[in-house]
Amino acid sequence: MAIMFGSLTPNSNTMSLTLTTQPLNNLITNHPTNFLFCGRTLSYGYTLSFSDQRASSSFPTLLCSAANKPSSSSDISSTAKIRSEVLSPFRSVRMFFYIAFVASGSLGSFIAITQLIGALANSSRASQVPEILKGLAIDIAAVSLFAFLYFRENKAKNAQVARLSREEILSNLKLRVDEKKIIPVSSLRGIARLVICAGPASFVTESFTRSEPFTESLLDRGVLVVPLVTDGNSPALDFEETEELATRRKRLWQLAPVYINEWSGWLDEQKKLAGVPSDSPVYLSLRMDGRVRGSGVGYPPWNALVAQLPSVKGIWTGLLDGMDGRVL
């Protein structure tokens, strides 16, 4: 049995493979055969189809295709909602009271309006009109204030949940550590501060060159770089230094993104939300807890990262993990 995988086009969500069975020709021709394809089908929603081609060859050939359909960051996960409640535990209480005050003020306004209509219709109650108008103005002001506070709180909640959902999707993206080990981004929480360099191969190569003077300092601060090439070319990462320095440089740049389509899809949505052109090279800096601390268009500011991030070594290890800057 021979298996041949077809080429995967960059920025394409379709993979094709050819499965040719030589010694089992008669078995496949005369008897029904079950094929089991193992992989990431259940987790990521792949669709699989195949056709049996027998007319053109004496050996049966199965043409298979798999299409990857990653989930969109617009789908809010329950984990993101739970994390939002943990980060802002009193928000729901405040929103409840805002709604209660709006309802109370609305009821008071309704009563005041009925009283005002009655006073205007009865000349003997004309003296009550100023007092009724004063109460109605207070009720309308209260309704307007608490409605504004509620909508502001709800907007902040939705923004936080959407951000946490995007971070949750990022944490599930895969990284290749070496030829035998693939891990999700979430497994590096509390261990490393990732810097994602996303752009064409020339951009990644220049970022690699600019990071050379800061290699030792970046590693001391737990920084690891994820080069995300968006044009399908291979960056020229040349390690021509001494053996010791080359080892450190390779460690800094040892990670490689897996399933580029998922990474590119996630990155494109971030650019769209930030109003950045889709072809612009960007960088993203993550905190030790995996949350985004900084981003921008252009090359990563290696010198600023060295100046701002605390070291992961020494007696302060673990105590300064949260001193990575504010979350974006």
GROMACS .gro file of C-alpha atoms in nm:
model
  328
    1MET     CA    1   0.000   0.000   0.000
    2ALA     CA    2   0.136   0.342  -0.094
    3ILE     CA    3   0.017   0.681   0.023
    4MET     CA    4   0.098   1.004  -0.160
    5PHE     CA    5   0.009   1.346  -0.019
    6GLY     CA    6  -0.056   1.631  -0.260
    7SER     CA    7   0.088   1.979  -0.216
    8LEU     CA    8  -0.084   2.222   0.019
    9THR     CA    9  -0.132   2.570  -0.124
   10PRO     CA   10  -0.061   2.856   0.123
   11ASN     CA   11  -0.373   3.022   0.265
   12SER     CA   12  -0.584   2.732   0.140
   13ASN     CA   13  -0.812   2.522   0.358
   14THR     CA   14  -0.803   2.213   0.136
   15MET     CA   15  -0.563   1.920   0.149
   16SER     CA   16  -0.570   1.630  -0.095
   17LEU     CA   17  -0.402   1.291  -0.089
   18THR     CA   18  -0.387   0.986  -0.311
   19LEU     CA   19  -0.409   0.636  -0.164
   20THR     CA   20  -0.304   0.354  -0.396
   21THR     CA   21  -0.345  -0.010  -0.295
   22GLN     CA   22  -0.140  -0.248  -0.505
   23PRO     CA   23  -0.140  -0.594  -0.347
   24LEU     CA   24  -0.508  -0.576  -0.249
   25ASN     CA   25  -0.647  -0.510  -0.596
   26ASN     CA   26  -0.871  -0.814  -0.613
   27LEU     CA   27  -0.986  -0.772  -0.257
   28ILE     CA   28  -1.100  -0.414  -0.314
   29THR     CA   29  -1.258  -0.500  -0.649
   30ASN     CA   30  -1.459  -0.797  -0.531
   31HIS     CA   31  -1.537  -0.716  -0.168
   32PRO     CA   32  -1.652  -0.410   0.019
   33THR     CA   33  -1.374  -0.248   0.216
   34ASN     CA   34  -1.394  -0.012   0.514
   35PHE     CA   35  -1.139   0.269   0.543
   36LEU     CA   36  -1.065   0.442   0.871
   37PHE     CA   37  -0.906   0.787   0.862
   38CYS     CA   38  -0.766   0.897   1.196
   39GLY     CA   39  -0.673   1.255   1.269
   40ARG     CA   40  -0.821   1.582   1.383
   41THR     CA   41  -1.161   1.515   1.228
   42LEU     CA   42  -1.368   1.522   1.547
   43SER     CA   43  -1.196   1.820   1.702
   44TYR     CA   44  -1.185   2.061   1.414
   45GLY     CA   45  -1.469   1.967   1.184
   46TYR     CA   46  -1.291   1.831   0.879
   47THR     CA   47  -1.500   1.709   0.588
   48LEU     CA   48  -1.373   1.402   0.407
   49SER     CA   49  -1.466   1.265   0.067
   50PHE     CA   50  -1.314   1.007  -0.167
   51SER     CA   51  -1.376   0.850  -0.505
   52ASP     CA   52  -1.264   0.513  -0.637
   53GLN     CA   53  -1.093   0.538  -0.976
   54ARG     CA   54  -1.047   0.199  -1.146
   55ALA     CA   55  -1.100   0.257  -1.517
   56SER     CA   56  -0.767   0.420  -1.591
   57SER     CA   57  -0.542   0.174  -1.410
   58SER     CA   58  -0.521  -0.186  -1.312
   59PHE     CA   59  -0.470  -0.076  -0.954
   60PRO     CA   60  -0.745   0.101  -0.765
   61THR     CA   61  -0.671   0.455  -0.654
   62LEU     CA   62  -0.861   0.648  -0.391
   63LEU     CA   63  -0.858   1.027  -0.425
   64CYS     CA   64  -0.924   1.182  -0.086
   65SER     CA   65  -0.966   1.541   0.019
   66ALA     CA   66  -0.998   1.704   0.356
   67ALA     CA   67  -1.118   2.057   0.416
   68ASN     CA   68  -1.039   2.235   0.736
   69LYS     CA   69  -1.315   2.452   0.881
   70PRO     CA   70  -1.179   2.618   1.195
   71SER     CA   71  -1.419   2.787   1.428
   72SER     CA   72  -1.452   3.163   1.403
   73SER     CA   73  -1.347   3.391   1.686
   74SER     CA   74  -1.696   3.542   1.674
   75ASP     CA   75  -1.825   3.227   1.844
   76ILE     CA   76  -1.818   3.305   2.216
   77SER     CA   77  -1.709   3.005   2.420
   78SER     CA   78  -1.843   2.924   2.765
   79THR     CA   79  -1.486   2.934   2.896
   80ALA     CA   80  -1.453   3.298   2.788
   81LYS     CA   81  -1.779   3.385   2.965
   82ILE     CA   82  -1.663   3.215   3.284
   83ARG     CA   83  -1.329   3.396   3.273
   84SER     CA   84  -1.513   3.724   3.224
   85GLU     CA   85  -1.720   3.658   3.537
   86VAL     CA   86  -1.406   3.578   3.733
   87LEU     CA   87  -1.226   3.893   3.619
   88SER     CA   88  -1.532   4.115   3.690
   89PRO     CA   89  -1.731   3.937   3.961
   90PHE     CA   90  -1.954   4.236   4.055
   91ARG     CA   91  -2.049   4.340   3.702
   92SER     CA   92  -2.365   4.128   3.696
   93VAL     CA   93  -2.473   4.274   4.031
   94ARG     CA   94  -2.424   4.628   3.905
   95MET     CA   95  -2.615   4.556   3.584
   96PHE     CA   96  -2.903   4.407   3.786
   97PHE     CA   97  -2.936   4.721   3.998
   98TYR     CA   98  -2.910   4.943   3.691
   99ILE     CA   99  -3.207   4.760   3.537
  100ALA     CA  100  -3.399   4.780   3.866
  101PHE     CA  101  -3.341   5.157   3.889
  102VAL     CA  102  -3.447   5.204   3.525
  103ALA     CA  103  -3.766   5.009   3.592
  104SER     CA  104  -3.836   5.210   3.908
  105GLY     CA  105  -3.774   5.542   3.733
  106SER     CA  106  -3.991   5.437   3.438
  107LEU     CA  107  -4.277   5.349   3.670
  108GLY     CA  108  -4.238   5.681   3.851
  109SER     CA  109  -4.239   5.866   3.518
  110PHE     CA  110  -4.557   5.687   3.411
  111ILE     CA  111  -4.732   5.782   3.735
  112ALA     CA  112  -4.610   6.141   3.709
  113ILE     CA  113  -4.738   6.167   3.352
  114THR     CA  114  -5.085   6.047   3.453
  115GLN     CA  115  -5.088   6.297   3.741
  116LEU     CA  116  -4.977   6.573   3.506
  117ILE     CA  117  -5.257   6.496   3.261
  118GLY     CA  118  -5.508   6.503   3.544
  119ALA     CA  119  -5.376   6.832   3.680
  120LEU     CA  120  -5.385   6.997   3.338
  121ALA     CA  121  -5.743   6.879   3.285
  122ASN     CA  122  -5.859   7.012   3.624
  123SER     CA  123  -5.800   7.382   3.684
  124SER     CA  124  -5.836   7.337   4.060
  125ARG     CA  125  -5.515   7.128   4.058
  126ALA     CA  126  -5.312   7.373   3.850
  127SER     CA  127  -5.096   7.458   4.152
  128GLN     CA  128  -4.967   7.097   4.156
  129VAL     CA  129  -4.827   7.114   3.803
  130PRO     CA  130  -4.481   7.259   3.897
  131GLU     CA  131  -4.429   6.992   4.163
  132ILE     CA  132  -4.539   6.714   3.926
  133LEU     CA  133  -4.305   6.844   3.653
  134LYS     CA  134  -4.018   6.852   3.902
  135GLY     CA  135  -4.077   6.487   3.998
  136LEU     CA  136  -4.114   6.386   3.632
  137ALA     CA  137  -3.784   6.555   3.544
  138ILE     CA  138  -3.608   6.370   3.827
  139ASP     CA  139  -3.751   6.037   3.713
  140ILE     CA  140  -3.653   6.096   3.349
  141ALA     CA  141  -3.302   6.201   3.454
  142ALA     CA  142  -3.266   5.886   3.670
  143VAL     CA  143  -3.387   5.661   3.387
  144SER     CA  144  -3.145   5.825   3.142
  145LEU     CA  145  -2.851   5.799   3.384
  146PHE     CA  146  -2.898   5.435   3.479
  147ALA     CA  147  -2.977   5.335   3.120
  148PHE     CA  148  -2.650   5.495   3.012
  149LEU     CA  149  -2.460   5.315   3.290
  150TYR     CA  150  -2.621   4.984   3.195
  151PHE     CA  151  -2.537   5.013   2.824
  152ARG     CA  152  -2.181   5.120   2.905
  153GLU     CA  153  -2.137   4.824   3.137
  154ASN     CA  154  -2.288   4.587   2.882
  155LYS     CA  155  -2.058   4.723   2.609
  156ALA     CA  156  -1.754   4.669   2.832
  157LYS     CA  157  -1.875   4.317   2.910
  158ASN     CA  158  -1.917   4.227   2.543
  159ALA     CA  159  -1.576   4.369   2.457
  160GLN     CA  160  -1.412   4.174   2.739
  161VAL     CA  161  -1.585   3.848   2.646
  162ALA     CA  162  -1.490   3.894   2.280
  163ARG     CA  163  -1.127   3.959   2.374
  164LEU     CA  164  -1.117   3.656   2.603
  165SER     CA  165  -1.273   3.445   2.330
  166ARG     CA  166  -1.003   3.552   2.085
  167GLU     CA  167  -0.739   3.471   2.344
  168GLU     CA  168  -0.900   3.131   2.397
  169ILE     CA  169  -0.878   3.058   2.025
  170LEU     CA  170  -0.514   3.171   2.026
  171SER     CA  171  -0.438   2.939   2.317
  172ASN     CA  172  -0.565   2.642   2.114
  173LEU     CA  173  -0.343   2.709   1.813
  174LYS     CA  174  -0.058   2.461   1.770
  175LEU     CA  175   0.318   2.514   1.782
  176ARG     CA  176   0.596   2.280   1.677
  177VAL     CA  177   0.879   2.262   1.929
  178ASP     CA  178   1.082   2.004   1.739
  179GLU     CA  179   1.027   1.728   1.485
  180LYS     CA  180   0.849   1.505   1.737
  181LYS     CA  181   0.666   1.749   1.962
  182ILE     CA  182   0.363   1.969   1.886
  183ILE     CA  183   0.198   2.165   2.168
  184PRO     CA  184  -0.085   2.420   2.201
  185VAL     CA  185  -0.002   2.778   2.288
  186SER     CA  186  -0.180   2.734   2.622
  187SER     CA  187   0.085   2.486   2.740
  188LEU     CA  188   0.338   2.772   2.752
  189ARG     CA  189   0.134   2.978   3.001
  190GLY     CA  190   0.348   3.059   3.301
  191ILE     CA  191   0.658   2.940   3.115
  192ALA     CA  192   0.727   3.179   2.826
  193ARG     CA  193   0.632   3.516   2.686
  194LEU     CA  194   0.559   3.469   2.317
  195VAL     CA  195   0.629   3.730   2.051
  196ILE     CA  196   0.450   3.657   1.722
  197CYS     CA  197   0.618   3.803   1.412
  198ALA     CA  198   0.368   3.786   1.125
  199GLY     CA  199   0.451   3.899   0.774
  200PRO     CA  200   0.632   3.802   0.458
  201ALA     CA  201   0.955   3.603   0.472
  202SER     CA  202   1.168   3.917   0.430
  203PHE     CA  203   0.998   4.074   0.734
  204VAL     CA  204   1.062   3.767   0.949
  205THR     CA  205   1.426   3.754   0.833
  206GLU     CA  206   1.482   4.119   0.922
  207SER     CA  207   1.314   4.068   1.262
  208PHE     CA  208   1.547   3.775   1.317
  209THR     CA  209   1.850   3.989   1.233
  210ARG     CA  210   1.740   4.277   1.458
  211SER     CA  211   1.690   4.043   1.756
  212GLU     CA  212   2.052   3.922   1.751
  213PRO     CA  213   2.197   4.183   1.995
  214PHE     CA  214   1.919   4.110   2.245
  215THR     CA  215   1.923   3.730   2.232
  216GLU     CA  216   2.061   3.674   2.581
  217SER     CA  217   1.840   3.938   2.745
  218LEU     CA  218   1.524   3.814   2.572
  219LEU     CA  219   1.585   3.456   2.682
  220ASP     CA  220   1.647   3.574   3.039
  221ARG     CA  221   1.299   3.728   3.028
  222GLY     CA  222   1.137   3.412   2.899
  223VAL     CA  223   1.074   3.544   2.548
  224LEU     CA  224   1.023   3.296   2.263
  225VAL     CA  225   0.953   3.406   1.906
  226VAL     CA  226   0.687   3.257   1.678
  227PRO     CA  227   0.768   3.340   1.313
  228LEU     CA  228   0.444   3.339   1.112
  229VAL     CA  229   0.523   3.370   0.740
  230THR     CA  230   0.224   3.489   0.539
  231ASP     CA  231   0.356   3.476   0.181
  232GLY     CA  232   0.441   3.106   0.165
  233ASN     CA  233   0.817   3.160   0.136
  234SER     CA  234   1.084   3.041   0.378
  235PRO     CA  235   1.269   3.304   0.584
  236ALA     CA  236   1.648   3.294   0.586
  237LEU     CA  237   1.731   3.224   0.951
  238ASP     CA  238   2.109   3.180   0.940
  239PHE     CA  239   2.284   3.079   1.261
  240GLU     CA  240   2.644   3.165   1.171
  241GLU     CA  241   2.761   3.270   1.516
  242THR     CA  242   2.970   3.068   1.758
  243GLU     CA  243   2.827   2.735   1.865
  244GLU     CA  244   2.710   2.864   2.203
  245LEU     CA  245   2.545   3.176   2.061
  246ALA     CA  246   2.391   2.978   1.777
  247THR     CA  247   2.235   2.744   2.032
  248ARG     CA  248   2.084   3.039   2.217
  249ARG     CA  249   1.956   3.190   1.893
  250LYS     CA  250   1.796   2.862   1.790
  251ARG     CA  251   1.629   2.838   2.130
  252LEU     CA  252   1.485   3.190   2.091
  253TRP     CA  253   1.350   3.104   1.746
  254GLN     CA  254   1.277   2.734   1.799
  255LEU     CA  255   0.896   2.753   1.776
  256ALA     CA  256   0.710   2.717   1.448
  257PRO     CA  257   0.335   2.754   1.391
  258VAL     CA  258   0.142   2.445   1.281
  259TYR     CA  259  -0.170   2.459   1.061
  260ILE     CA  260  -0.084   2.797   0.909
  261ASN     CA  261  -0.441   2.846   0.785
  262GLU     CA  262  -0.575   2.861   1.140
  263TRP     CA  263  -0.303   3.104   1.247
  264SER     CA  264  -0.363   3.323   0.942
  265GLY     CA  265  -0.739   3.322   0.999
  266TRP     CA  266  -0.697   3.427   1.361
  267LEU     CA  267  -0.447   3.698   1.266
  268ASP     CA  268  -0.668   3.834   0.987
  269GLU     CA  269  -0.954   3.881   1.231
  270GLN     CA  270  -0.728   4.070   1.473
  271LYS     CA  271  -0.614   4.298   1.193
  272LYS     CA  272  -0.974   4.358   1.088
  273LEU     CA  273  -1.077   4.452   1.442
  274ALA     CA  274  -0.777   4.686   1.476
  275GLY     CA  275  -0.834   4.847   1.137
  276VAL     CA  276  -0.496   4.729   1.006
  277PRO     CA  277  -0.458   4.635   0.636
  278SER     CA  278  -0.448   4.260   0.587
  279ASP     CA  279  -0.110   4.271   0.410
  280SER     CA  280   0.066   4.473   0.681
  281PRO     CA  281   0.343   4.295   0.877
  282VAL     CA  282   0.267   4.303   1.248
  283TYR     CA  283   0.389   4.173   1.580
  284LEU     CA  284   0.203   4.064   1.893
  285SER     CA  285   0.357   4.033   2.238
  286LEU     CA  286   0.193   3.801   2.492
  287ARG     CA  287   0.210   3.813   2.868
  288MET     CA  288   0.326   3.521   3.077
  289ASP     CA  289  -0.040   3.428   3.131
  290GLY     CA  290  -0.101   3.411   2.754
  291ARG     CA  291  -0.294   3.739   2.720
  292VAL     CA  292  -0.197   4.000   2.462
  293ARG     CA  293   0.007   4.282   2.618
  294GLY     CA  294   0.118   4.471   2.309
  295SER     CA  295   0.095   4.478   1.932
  296GLY     CA  296   0.184   4.700   1.642
  297VAL     CA  297   0.265   4.734   1.276
  298GLY     CA  298   0.627   4.675   1.184
  299TYR     CA  299   0.920   4.512   1.358
  300PRO     CA  300   0.904   4.405   1.722
  301PRO     CA  301   1.072   4.658   1.958
  302TRP     CA  302   1.326   4.417   2.102
  303ASN     CA  303   1.498   4.690   2.307
  304ALA     CA  304   1.166   4.797   2.461
  305LEU     CA  305   1.080   4.438   2.552
  306VAL     CA  306   1.415   4.399   2.727
  307ALA     CA  307   1.360   4.724   2.917
  308GLN     CA  308   1.000   4.655   3.020
  309LEU     CA  309   0.987   4.281   3.097
  310PRO     CA  310   1.118   4.142   3.426
  311SER     CA  311   1.361   3.853   3.433
  312VAL     CA  312   1.231   3.503   3.498
  313LYS     CA  313   1.541   3.416   3.699
  314GLY     CA  314   1.641   3.499   4.053
  315ILE     CA  315   1.454   3.537   4.381
  316TRP     CA  316   1.168   3.725   4.214
  317THR     CA  317   1.077   3.435   3.988
  318GLY     CA  318   0.698   3.398   3.977
  319LEU     CA  319   0.627   3.714   4.178
  320LEU     CA  320   0.662   3.946   3.878
  321ASP     CA  321   0.478   3.730   3.625
  322GLY     CA  322   0.192   3.976   3.616
  323MET     CA  323   0.418   4.278   3.560
  324ASP     CA  324   0.404   4.232   3.184
  325GLY     CA  325   0.209   4.548   3.109
  326ARG     CA  326  -0.161   4.607   3.079
  327VAL     CA  327  -0.380   4.380   2.870
  328LEU     CA  328  -0.497   4.511   2.532
   0.00000   0.00000   0.00000
